[in-house]
Amino acid sequence: MALGYWRAGRAHDVAEFELYFRCCPFGGAFVLAAGLRDCVRFLRTFHLRDTDVQFLASVLPPDTEPAFFAHLRSLDCSGVTVRALPEGSLAFPGVPLLQVSGPLLLVQLLETPLLCMVSYASLVATNAARLRLIAGPEKRLLEMGLRRAQGPDGGLTASTYSYLGGFDGSSNVLAGQLRGVPVGGTLAHSFITSFSGTEVPPSPMLAPASGEGSAMNLATRVEAWLEPVCAHLELGVQVPHRGERAAFVAYALAFPRSFQGLLDSYSVQRSGLPNFLAVALALGQLGYQAVGVRLDSGDLLQQAQAVRGVLRTTAAHFQVPWLESVPITVSNNIDEEQLVRLTNEGSEVNVIGIGTSLVTCPRQPSLGCVYKLVAVGGQPRMKLTEEAEKQTLPGSKAAFRLLDTDGSLLLDLLQLADEPPPQAGRELKVWQKGAQEPQTVRPAHVEPLLQLCVQQGQLCKPLPSLAESRALAQLSLSRLSPAHKRLQNPEPYQVALSEQLQALVDRLRTQDQQ
């Protein structure tokens, strides 16, 4: 296509494309816009290296003019302008996430990378937002999907934009280093099963948390606590797994201030829980408090309730009040349906780790964004096709969000860029999709949606931090009505056209039919 534009003498024609999606994913009624920071970073460094151009020369026709390759070498985004929905904004079908204008050949080449960076980021942010809506504000949600992601780039994107969508952190340390995502994790079953119980810690002594007083042999103190714990739990002659206990001791020596136990390597009730309690109580003697337990198999809700019961009775029995409120983390292929159960009233679960169903978006693995030409040389362009859903809206456009007096969202309005913007308190006629007649609305407030972020290749203002975009996402969702936030059978949000834009659409359709 680039060669075709160049040979036609159209490489420098000024063109505008819009990047948007046609349908909301997962059967929902909203999307969270994401990926803008990646797009801007890409645009500011875009160029073709000599090796890139040499490869292109090897796959294009051998008689391709050398001047074309010289043109490719000269490409950069110094002539590109981008307007966009801020990251974390609510987005709806047909409303541009990005508007990209610049030389036709160049902005055509940008189609695939921009789609790649926006589509998945917005999809996973939306998926995370849905899971957050199910979990409510109190449960901590951790993204733990890097091992199941579609490659390291997909994993980093998922870790980044699940945080934007409402998760509290990630186990992906690279996302913390590169993107500022809060990181957290736990120990794996392999750590526990690697111990047999015969290992002797090279440094078993642990000093008190206060820094005052004598150090204690933690392994010895754990063994001393094991008998009263087992008696309290009425385990009889059943002895908890020695290797598991040794693993917990090793982990506690490494992380005395953040000790946690993975309870289901052998048996939660007969081994994991008593071993954890023995270590937690030994640490407690030195002024440390365990920070949690994790369950990773079985009926997670039922097990969490049973574990909480044991924590409460043990705390009362040994007069250690903090023990009863130790957070319980669960993981194990949790999806939306399981999350509903885990967050229902009466659940004792505090932290939920979600991996596969978050990062792979199995219910809908693609948002289906498109990148369509809307204007060339200031003249509108429209794709007219037999499939009505694939027809495009012509012309350079502006977008506005119309709000009611109470701040609730009425609809999004698309209009031609040279139209005067809608005014708060004034009536205007708008066309809903498929309507035969316009409707009249009177917005109490009007918000412009698309912000100028790159002008002629220059960043107009610093992009918000990831944490700021996350805060915007939560604010945006709080303004959406419950009917639109429903995860099942939501009420569709309305996107309307101005009278002038609708008239342009009708005129171009008529011209095509003549």
Coordinates of C-alpha atoms in Angstrom, one line a residue:
M1 CA 0.0 0.0 0.0
A2 CA 2.8 2.4 0.8
L3 CA 4.4 1.7 -2.5
G4 CA 1.1 2.2 -4.2
Y5 CA 0.6 5.6 -2.5
W6 CA 4.1 6.7 -3.4
R7 CA 3.8 5.7 -7.1
A8 CA 0.5 7.5 -7.3
G9 CA 2.1 10.7 -6.0
R10 CA -0.1 10.6 -2.8
A11 CA 2.5 9.9 -0.1
H12 CA 2.2 13.4 1.4
D13 CA -1.6 13.8 1.1
V14 CA -2.9 14.8 4.5
A15 CA -5.2 12.0 5.8
E16 CA -7.1 11.3 9.0
F17 CA -7.9 7.8 10.4
E18 CA -10.0 6.9 13.4
L19 CA -9.4 3.9 15.7
Y20 CA -12.5 2.6 17.4
F21 CA -14.4 -0.6 18.1
R22 CA -17.8 -1.7 16.9
C23 CA -19.2 -3.8 19.9
C24 CA -18.5 -3.9 23.6
P25 CA -16.7 -7.1 24.7
F26 CA -17.9 -9.8 27.1
G27 CA -21.6 -9.0 26.5
G28 CA -21.1 -5.7 28.5
A29 CA -21.9 -2.1 27.7
F30 CA -18.6 -0.3 28.3
V31 CA -14.9 -0.4 27.6
L32 CA -12.0 1.3 29.4
A33 CA -9.7 3.1 27.0
A34 CA -6.1 2.0 27.4
G35 CA -2.8 1.7 25.5
L36 CA -2.3 5.4 24.7
R37 CA 1.0 5.7 26.6
D38 CA 2.4 2.8 24.6
C39 CA 1.2 4.4 21.3
V40 CA 2.8 7.7 22.2
R41 CA 6.1 6.1 23.1
F42 CA 6.0 4.2 19.8
L43 CA 5.2 7.3 17.7
R44 CA 8.0 9.3 19.3
T45 CA 10.7 6.8 18.4
F46 CA 9.2 5.4 15.1
H47 CA 11.7 5.1 12.2
L48 CA 12.8 2.4 9.8
R49 CA 16.4 1.2 10.2
D50 CA 18.7 0.4 7.2
T51 CA 18.2 -3.3 8.0
D52 CA 14.4 -2.8 7.9
V53 CA 14.5 -1.1 4.5
Q54 CA 16.9 -3.7 3.2
F55 CA 14.5 -6.5 4.1
L56 CA 11.6 -4.6 2.5
A57 CA 13.7 -4.3 -0.7
S58 CA 14.2 -8.1 -0.7
V59 CA 10.4 -8.8 -0.6
L60 CA 9.1 -6.0 -2.9
P61 CA 9.4 -6.2 -6.7
P62 CA 13.0 -6.0 -7.8
D63 CA 12.2 -3.1 -10.1
T64 CA 11.0 -0.9 -7.2
E65 CA 12.6 2.5 -7.5
P66 CA 15.4 3.3 -5.1
A67 CA 13.8 6.6 -4.4
F68 CA 11.0 4.8 -2.6
F69 CA 13.4 3.2 -0.2
A70 CA 15.0 6.5 0.4
H71 CA 11.6 7.8 1.3
L72 CA 11.1 5.0 3.8
R73 CA 14.4 5.8 5.4
S74 CA 13.3 9.4 5.9
L75 CA 10.0 8.5 7.7
D76 CA 9.3 9.7 11.2
C77 CA 6.2 10.9 13.0
S78 CA 7.2 14.6 13.0
G79 CA 4.1 15.3 10.9
V80 CA 1.7 13.2 12.9
T81 CA -1.1 14.6 15.1
V82 CA -3.1 12.4 17.6
R83 CA -6.2 13.2 19.5
A84 CA -7.3 10.5 22.0
L85 CA -9.6 9.5 24.8
P86 CA -7.5 9.7 28.0
E87 CA -6.5 6.4 29.4
G88 CA -9.0 5.2 31.9
S89 CA -11.9 6.9 30.1
L90 CA -15.1 5.1 29.4
A91 CA -15.4 4.3 25.7
F92 CA -18.4 3.2 23.7
P93 CA -18.9 1.7 20.2
G94 CA -18.1 4.0 17.3
V95 CA -16.5 6.7 19.4
P96 CA -12.8 7.1 18.4
L97 CA -10.2 6.0 20.9
L98 CA -7.6 7.6 18.7
Q99 CA -7.7 10.1 15.8
V100 CA -4.5 10.0 13.8
S101 CA -3.7 12.5 11.1
G102 CA -0.6 13.1 8.9
P103 CA 0.9 12.1 5.6
L104 CA -1.2 9.4 4.0
L105 CA 1.5 6.8 3.4
L106 CA 2.9 7.2 7.0
V107 CA -0.4 7.1 8.9
Q108 CA -1.5 4.1 6.9
L109 CA 1.7 2.3 8.0
L110 CA 0.8 3.1 11.6
E111 CA -2.5 1.1 11.4
T112 CA -1.2 -2.3 12.6
P113 CA 1.0 -1.2 15.5
L114 CA -1.6 1.2 16.9
L115 CA -4.3 -1.4 16.7
C116 CA -2.0 -3.9 18.4
M117 CA -1.2 -1.6 21.3
V118 CA -4.7 -0.3 21.9
S119 CA -6.9 -3.3 21.3
Y120 CA -5.5 -5.7 23.9
A121 CA -4.7 -3.1 26.5
S122 CA -8.3 -1.9 26.4
L123 CA -9.7 -5.4 26.4
V124 CA -7.7 -6.5 29.5
A125 CA -8.4 -3.3 31.3
T126 CA -12.1 -3.8 30.7
N127 CA -11.9 -7.4 31.8
A128 CA -10.2 -6.3 35.0
A129 CA -12.8 -3.7 35.6
R130 CA -15.6 -6.3 35.3
L131 CA -13.8 -8.5 37.8
R132 CA -13.4 -5.5 40.1
L133 CA -17.1 -4.7 39.8
I134 CA -17.9 -8.3 40.9
A135 CA -15.5 -8.3 43.8
G136 CA -16.5 -4.9 45.1
P137 CA -14.2 -2.4 46.7
E138 CA -13.1 -4.3 49.8
K139 CA -11.4 -7.4 48.3
R140 CA -7.8 -7.2 47.1
L141 CA -7.3 -8.5 43.6
L142 CA -3.9 -9.6 42.4
E143 CA -3.0 -10.3 38.8
M144 CA -1.1 -13.6 38.7
G145 CA -1.2 -14.5 35.0
L146 CA 2.3 -14.0 33.6
R147 CA 2.9 -17.8 33.3
R148 CA -0.3 -18.2 31.3
A149 CA 0.0 -15.1 29.2
Q150 CA 0.5 -15.1 25.4
G151 CA 4.2 -14.3 25.6
P152 CA 6.2 -11.8 27.7
D153 CA 4.8 -8.7 25.9
G154 CA 1.3 -9.9 26.4
G155 CA 2.1 -10.6 30.0
L156 CA 3.6 -7.2 30.6
T157 CA 0.6 -5.5 28.9
A158 CA -1.8 -7.6 31.0
S159 CA 0.0 -6.8 34.2
T160 CA 0.0 -3.1 33.4
Y161 CA -3.6 -2.6 32.3
S162 CA -5.2 -4.9 34.7
Y163 CA -3.9 -2.5 37.3
L164 CA -5.5 0.4 35.4
G165 CA -8.7 -1.6 35.3
G166 CA -8.9 -1.9 39.1
F167 CA -6.6 -4.7 40.3
D168 CA -4.4 -3.9 43.3
G169 CA -1.2 -5.3 42.0
S170 CA 0.7 -8.0 40.1
S171 CA 3.1 -10.8 40.6
N172 CA 5.0 -9.5 37.6
V173 CA 8.1 -7.8 38.9
L174 CA 8.9 -6.3 35.5
A175 CA 5.6 -4.5 35.5
G176 CA 6.7 -2.9 38.8
Q177 CA 10.1 -2.0 37.5
L178 CA 8.9 -0.6 34.1
R179 CA 5.4 0.7 34.8
G180 CA 5.1 1.3 38.5
V181 CA 2.6 -1.5 39.2
P182 CA 2.6 -2.5 42.8
V183 CA 4.1 -6.0 43.1
G184 CA 3.4 -8.8 45.5
G185 CA 3.6 -12.5 45.5
T186 CA 3.7 -15.7 47.5
L187 CA 5.6 -18.9 47.6
A188 CA 4.9 -21.8 45.2
H189 CA 4.2 -25.5 45.9
S190 CA 7.7 -26.3 44.5
F191 CA 9.3 -24.3 47.3
I192 CA 7.5 -26.4 49.9
T193 CA 7.9 -29.8 48.3
S194 CA 11.6 -29.1 47.8
F195 CA 12.1 -29.6 51.5
S196 CA 12.2 -33.0 53.2
G197 CA 12.5 -31.8 56.8
T198 CA 16.1 -33.0 57.2
E199 CA 17.5 -29.6 56.2
V200 CA 19.3 -27.6 58.9
P201 CA 19.1 -23.8 58.3
P202 CA 22.6 -22.3 58.3
S203 CA 21.3 -19.3 60.3
P204 CA 18.3 -20.4 62.3
M205 CA 18.5 -17.5 64.8
L206 CA 16.0 -14.6 64.4
A207 CA 16.2 -11.4 66.3
P208 CA 13.1 -9.7 67.8
A209 CA 11.2 -7.4 65.6
S210 CA 11.9 -4.5 68.0
G211 CA 15.6 -5.0 67.6
E212 CA 15.9 -5.4 71.4
G213 CA 16.5 -8.6 73.3
S214 CA 18.1 -11.9 72.4
A215 CA 17.7 -13.8 69.1
M216 CA 15.8 -17.1 69.1
N217 CA 16.3 -20.3 67.2
L218 CA 13.2 -20.2 65.1
A219 CA 13.2 -23.8 64.1
T220 CA 13.4 -24.9 67.7
R221 CA 10.6 -22.6 68.8
V222 CA 8.4 -23.9 66.0
E223 CA 8.9 -27.5 67.2
A224 CA 8.0 -26.4 70.7
W225 CA 4.8 -24.8 69.4
L226 CA 3.8 -27.7 67.3
E227 CA 2.6 -30.0 70.1
P228 CA 0.2 -27.5 71.7
V229 CA -1.1 -26.5 68.3
C230 CA -1.8 -30.1 67.3
A231 CA -3.4 -30.8 70.7
H232 CA -5.7 -27.7 70.2
L233 CA -6.6 -28.9 66.7
E234 CA -7.2 -32.5 68.1
L235 CA -5.0 -34.1 65.4
G236 CA -4.1 -37.0 67.7
V237 CA -1.1 -39.0 66.4
Q238 CA -1.2 -37.3 63.0
V239 CA 2.0 -35.4 62.5
P240 CA 2.1 -32.5 60.1
H241 CA 4.5 -32.9 57.2
R242 CA 8.1 -32.2 58.3
G243 CA 9.2 -30.9 54.9
E244 CA 6.4 -28.4 54.7
R245 CA 7.2 -27.2 58.2
A246 CA 10.9 -26.8 57.3
A247 CA 9.9 -24.8 54.2
F248 CA 7.7 -22.5 56.3
V249 CA 10.6 -22.0 58.7
A250 CA 13.0 -21.2 55.8
Y251 CA 10.5 -18.7 54.4
A252 CA 9.9 -17.1 57.8
L253 CA 13.6 -16.6 58.3
A254 CA 13.8 -14.9 54.9
F255 CA 10.6 -12.8 55.4
P256 CA 9.8 -12.6 59.1
R257 CA 7.8 -9.4 58.5
S258 CA 5.8 -10.8 55.6
F259 CA 5.5 -14.5 56.4
Q260 CA 2.6 -16.3 54.7
G261 CA 1.8 -19.9 54.3
L262 CA 0.6 -21.9 51.2
L263 CA -1.6 -24.5 53.0
D264 CA -2.5 -27.1 50.4
S265 CA 0.7 -28.8 49.3
Y266 CA -0.3 -31.9 51.4
S267 CA -3.4 -31.4 53.5
V268 CA -4.8 -28.1 54.6
Q269 CA -6.4 -29.3 57.9
R270 CA -3.9 -32.0 58.8
S271 CA -0.6 -30.4 57.8
G272 CA -0.6 -26.9 56.2
L273 CA -2.7 -25.2 58.8
P274 CA -1.0 -26.6 61.9
N275 CA 2.5 -26.0 60.4
F276 CA 1.5 -22.5 59.6
L277 CA 0.2 -21.9 63.1
A278 CA 3.3 -23.2 64.7
V279 CA 5.5 -20.9 62.7
A280 CA 3.1 -17.9 63.1
L281 CA 3.0 -18.3 66.9
A282 CA 6.8 -18.7 67.1
L283 CA 7.2 -15.5 65.1
G284 CA 4.6 -13.8 67.3
Q285 CA 6.8 -14.4 70.3
L286 CA 9.4 -12.2 68.6
G287 CA 7.0 -9.5 67.8
Y288 CA 6.3 -10.4 64.1
Q289 CA 2.8 -11.0 62.7
A290 CA 2.1 -13.3 59.8
V291 CA 0.6 -11.6 56.8
G292 CA -1.5 -14.3 55.3
V293 CA -2.3 -17.8 54.1
R294 CA -3.1 -19.0 50.6
L295 CA -5.4 -21.7 49.3
D296 CA -4.9 -23.0 45.8
S297 CA -7.1 -26.0 45.3
G298 CA -10.4 -27.6 46.3
D299 CA -13.6 -25.7 47.3
L300 CA -12.0 -22.4 48.0
L301 CA -15.0 -20.8 49.7
Q302 CA -15.6 -23.7 52.0
Q303 CA -11.9 -24.1 52.9
A304 CA -11.6 -20.3 53.6
Q305 CA -14.5 -20.5 56.0
A306 CA -12.9 -23.5 57.8
V307 CA -9.5 -21.9 58.0
R308 CA -11.0 -18.7 59.4
G309 CA -12.8 -20.7 62.0
V310 CA -9.5 -22.4 63.1
L311 CA -7.7 -19.0 63.1
R312 CA -10.4 -17.6 65.4
T313 CA -10.3 -20.5 67.9
T314 CA -6.5 -20.6 67.9
A315 CA -6.3 -16.9 68.5
A316 CA -8.6 -17.2 71.4
H317 CA -7.0 -20.3 72.8
F318 CA -3.5 -18.9 72.8
Q319 CA -4.6 -15.3 73.4
V320 CA -3.1 -13.9 70.2
P321 CA -5.8 -11.5 68.9
W322 CA -4.1 -10.6 65.6
L323 CA -4.1 -14.2 64.5
E324 CA -7.9 -14.3 63.9
S325 CA -7.7 -11.6 61.2
V326 CA -4.8 -13.0 59.2
P327 CA -5.8 -12.4 55.5
I328 CA -6.8 -15.4 53.4
T329 CA -5.8 -15.4 49.8
V330 CA -7.3 -17.8 47.2
S331 CA -6.2 -18.7 43.7
N332 CA -6.9 -21.5 41.2
N333 CA -8.3 -20.6 37.7
I334 CA -10.9 -18.2 39.1
D335 CA -13.3 -16.8 36.6
E336 CA -16.3 -14.4 36.8
E337 CA -18.7 -17.1 38.0
Q338 CA -16.3 -18.3 40.8
L339 CA -15.6 -14.8 41.8
V340 CA -19.2 -14.1 42.4
R341 CA -19.3 -17.0 44.8
L342 CA -16.1 -16.0 46.6
T343 CA -17.3 -12.5 47.2
N344 CA -20.8 -13.2 48.4
E345 CA -21.8 -12.3 51.9
G346 CA -20.2 -14.5 54.4
S347 CA -17.1 -15.1 52.4
E348 CA -13.9 -15.2 54.5
V349 CA -11.7 -14.5 51.5
N350 CA -9.7 -11.3 51.7
V351 CA -7.3 -11.5 48.6
I352 CA -8.0 -13.1 45.3
G353 CA -5.3 -14.0 42.8
I354 CA -6.5 -14.3 39.2
G355 CA -4.4 -15.4 36.3
T356 CA -5.6 -17.2 33.2
S357 CA -9.2 -15.8 33.0
L358 CA -7.8 -12.3 33.4
V359 CA -4.8 -12.2 31.0
T360 CA -6.2 -14.4 28.3
C361 CA -9.7 -13.0 28.2
P362 CA -11.2 -16.4 27.3
R363 CA -14.7 -15.1 27.0
Q364 CA -13.6 -12.8 24.2
P365 CA -9.9 -12.8 23.2
S366 CA -10.1 -9.8 20.9
L367 CA -11.8 -6.4 21.2
G368 CA -12.0 -6.1 17.4
C369 CA -10.8 -2.5 17.0
V370 CA -10.6 -1.1 13.5
Y371 CA -8.6 1.8 12.0
K372 CA -10.6 3.5 9.2
L373 CA -9.9 6.4 6.9
V374 CA -12.3 9.3 7.4
A375 CA -10.8 12.2 5.4
V376 CA -8.1 12.9 2.8
G377 CA -7.1 16.4 1.9
G378 CA -9.9 17.8 4.1
Q379 CA -12.5 15.8 2.1
P380 CA -14.6 13.2 3.9
R381 CA -14.3 9.6 3.0
M382 CA -16.8 6.9 3.8
K383 CA -16.7 3.1 3.4
L384 CA -20.1 2.0 2.0
T385 CA -20.6 -1.8 2.1
E386 CA -23.3 -4.3 2.0
E387 CA -22.8 -5.0 5.7
A388 CA -24.3 -2.0 7.5
E389 CA -22.3 -2.6 10.6
K390 CA -19.1 -2.1 8.7
Q391 CA -20.0 1.3 7.2
T392 CA -17.9 4.1 8.5
L393 CA -18.7 7.6 9.6
P394 CA -17.1 10.2 7.3
G395 CA -15.2 13.3 8.0
S396 CA -13.0 14.8 10.7
K397 CA -15.0 14.7 13.9
A398 CA -15.3 15.9 17.5
A399 CA -16.8 13.9 20.3
F400 CA -18.7 15.0 23.4
R401 CA -20.2 13.4 26.5
L402 CA -23.6 14.9 27.5
L403 CA -24.6 14.7 31.1
D404 CA -27.7 15.3 33.1
T405 CA -28.2 17.6 36.0
D406 CA -27.2 15.0 38.5
G407 CA -24.0 14.2 36.7
S408 CA -25.3 11.0 35.1
L409 CA -24.3 10.2 31.6
L410 CA -27.0 10.8 28.9
L411 CA -25.2 9.9 25.7
D412 CA -22.0 10.5 23.6
L413 CA -22.3 12.8 20.6
L414 CA -20.3 12.6 17.4
Q415 CA -20.3 15.7 15.2
L416 CA -18.2 17.2 12.5
A417 CA -15.0 19.0 13.8
D418 CA -16.0 22.4 12.3
E419 CA -19.4 22.4 14.0
P420 CA -19.9 24.6 17.1
P421 CA -19.7 22.4 20.2
P422 CA -23.0 21.6 22.1
Q423 CA -23.8 24.0 24.9
A424 CA -25.0 23.1 28.4
G425 CA -28.6 24.0 28.9
R426 CA -29.4 24.3 25.2
E427 CA -31.5 21.9 23.3
L428 CA -30.1 20.1 20.3
K429 CA -31.3 17.5 17.9
V430 CA -29.4 14.2 17.6
W431 CA -29.7 11.1 15.6
Q432 CA -29.6 7.7 17.3
K433 CA -28.4 4.7 15.3
G434 CA -31.2 3.4 13.1
A435 CA -33.7 6.1 14.1
Q436 CA -36.1 7.5 11.5
E437 CA -36.4 10.8 13.3
P438 CA -34.0 12.9 15.5
Q439 CA -34.5 13.2 19.2
T440 CA -34.1 16.4 21.3
V441 CA -31.8 16.5 24.3
R442 CA -30.9 19.3 26.7
P443 CA -27.6 18.4 28.5
A444 CA -26.9 20.1 31.8
H445 CA -23.1 19.5 31.3
V446 CA -21.0 18.9 28.2
E447 CA -17.5 17.3 28.3
P448 CA -15.2 17.1 25.3
L449 CA -13.9 13.6 24.9
L450 CA -10.9 13.7 22.6
Q451 CA -7.8 15.5 23.8
L452 CA -4.9 16.7 21.7
C453 CA -1.9 14.7 22.9
V454 CA 0.6 14.7 20.0
Q455 CA 0.8 17.7 17.6
Q456 CA 3.1 17.5 14.6
G457 CA 5.1 14.8 16.4
Q458 CA 5.5 16.7 19.7
L459 CA 3.9 15.7 23.0
C460 CA 1.5 18.4 24.0
K461 CA 1.6 17.7 27.7
P462 CA 2.9 15.0 29.9
L463 CA 0.8 11.9 30.0
P464 CA -0.8 11.0 33.3
S465 CA 0.9 8.3 35.4
L466 CA -0.5 4.8 35.4
A467 CA -1.8 5.4 38.9
E468 CA -3.6 8.6 37.7
S469 CA -5.2 6.7 34.8
R470 CA -6.3 4.0 37.2
A471 CA -8.0 6.7 39.4
L472 CA -9.7 8.1 36.3
A473 CA -11.0 4.6 35.4
Q474 CA -12.5 4.2 38.9
L475 CA -14.1 7.7 38.7
S476 CA -15.4 7.0 35.2
L477 CA -17.0 3.7 36.3
S478 CA -18.6 5.4 39.3
R479 CA -20.5 7.8 37.0
L480 CA -21.9 5.0 34.9
S481 CA -25.5 3.9 35.7
P482 CA -26.1 0.5 37.3
A483 CA -28.1 -0.4 34.2
H484 CA -25.0 0.1 32.0
K485 CA -22.6 -1.5 34.5
R486 CA -24.6 -4.7 34.7
L487 CA -22.4 -7.6 33.5
Q488 CA -25.3 -9.6 32.2
N489 CA -27.8 -8.1 29.8
P490 CA -26.8 -4.4 30.4
E491 CA -28.7 -1.5 28.9
P492 CA -26.7 -0.3 25.8
Y493 CA -25.2 3.1 26.1
Q494 CA -26.3 5.5 23.4
V495 CA -24.0 7.1 20.9
A496 CA -25.7 9.7 18.7
L497 CA -24.8 11.8 15.6
S498 CA -25.3 15.5 15.1
E499 CA -27.7 16.7 12.4
Q500 CA -24.8 17.8 10.2
L501 CA -23.0 14.5 10.5
Q502 CA -26.1 12.6 9.8
A503 CA -26.8 14.8 6.8
L504 CA -23.3 14.1 5.5
V505 CA -23.8 10.4 5.9
D506 CA -27.1 10.5 4.0
R507 CA -25.6 12.6 1.2
L508 CA -22.7 10.3 0.6
R509 CA -25.0 7.3 0.7
T510 CA -27.2 8.9 -1.9
Q511 CA -24.3 9.9 -4.1
D512 CA -23.1 6.3 -4.1
Q513 CA -26.5 5.0 -5.2
Q514 CA -26.8 7.4 -8.2

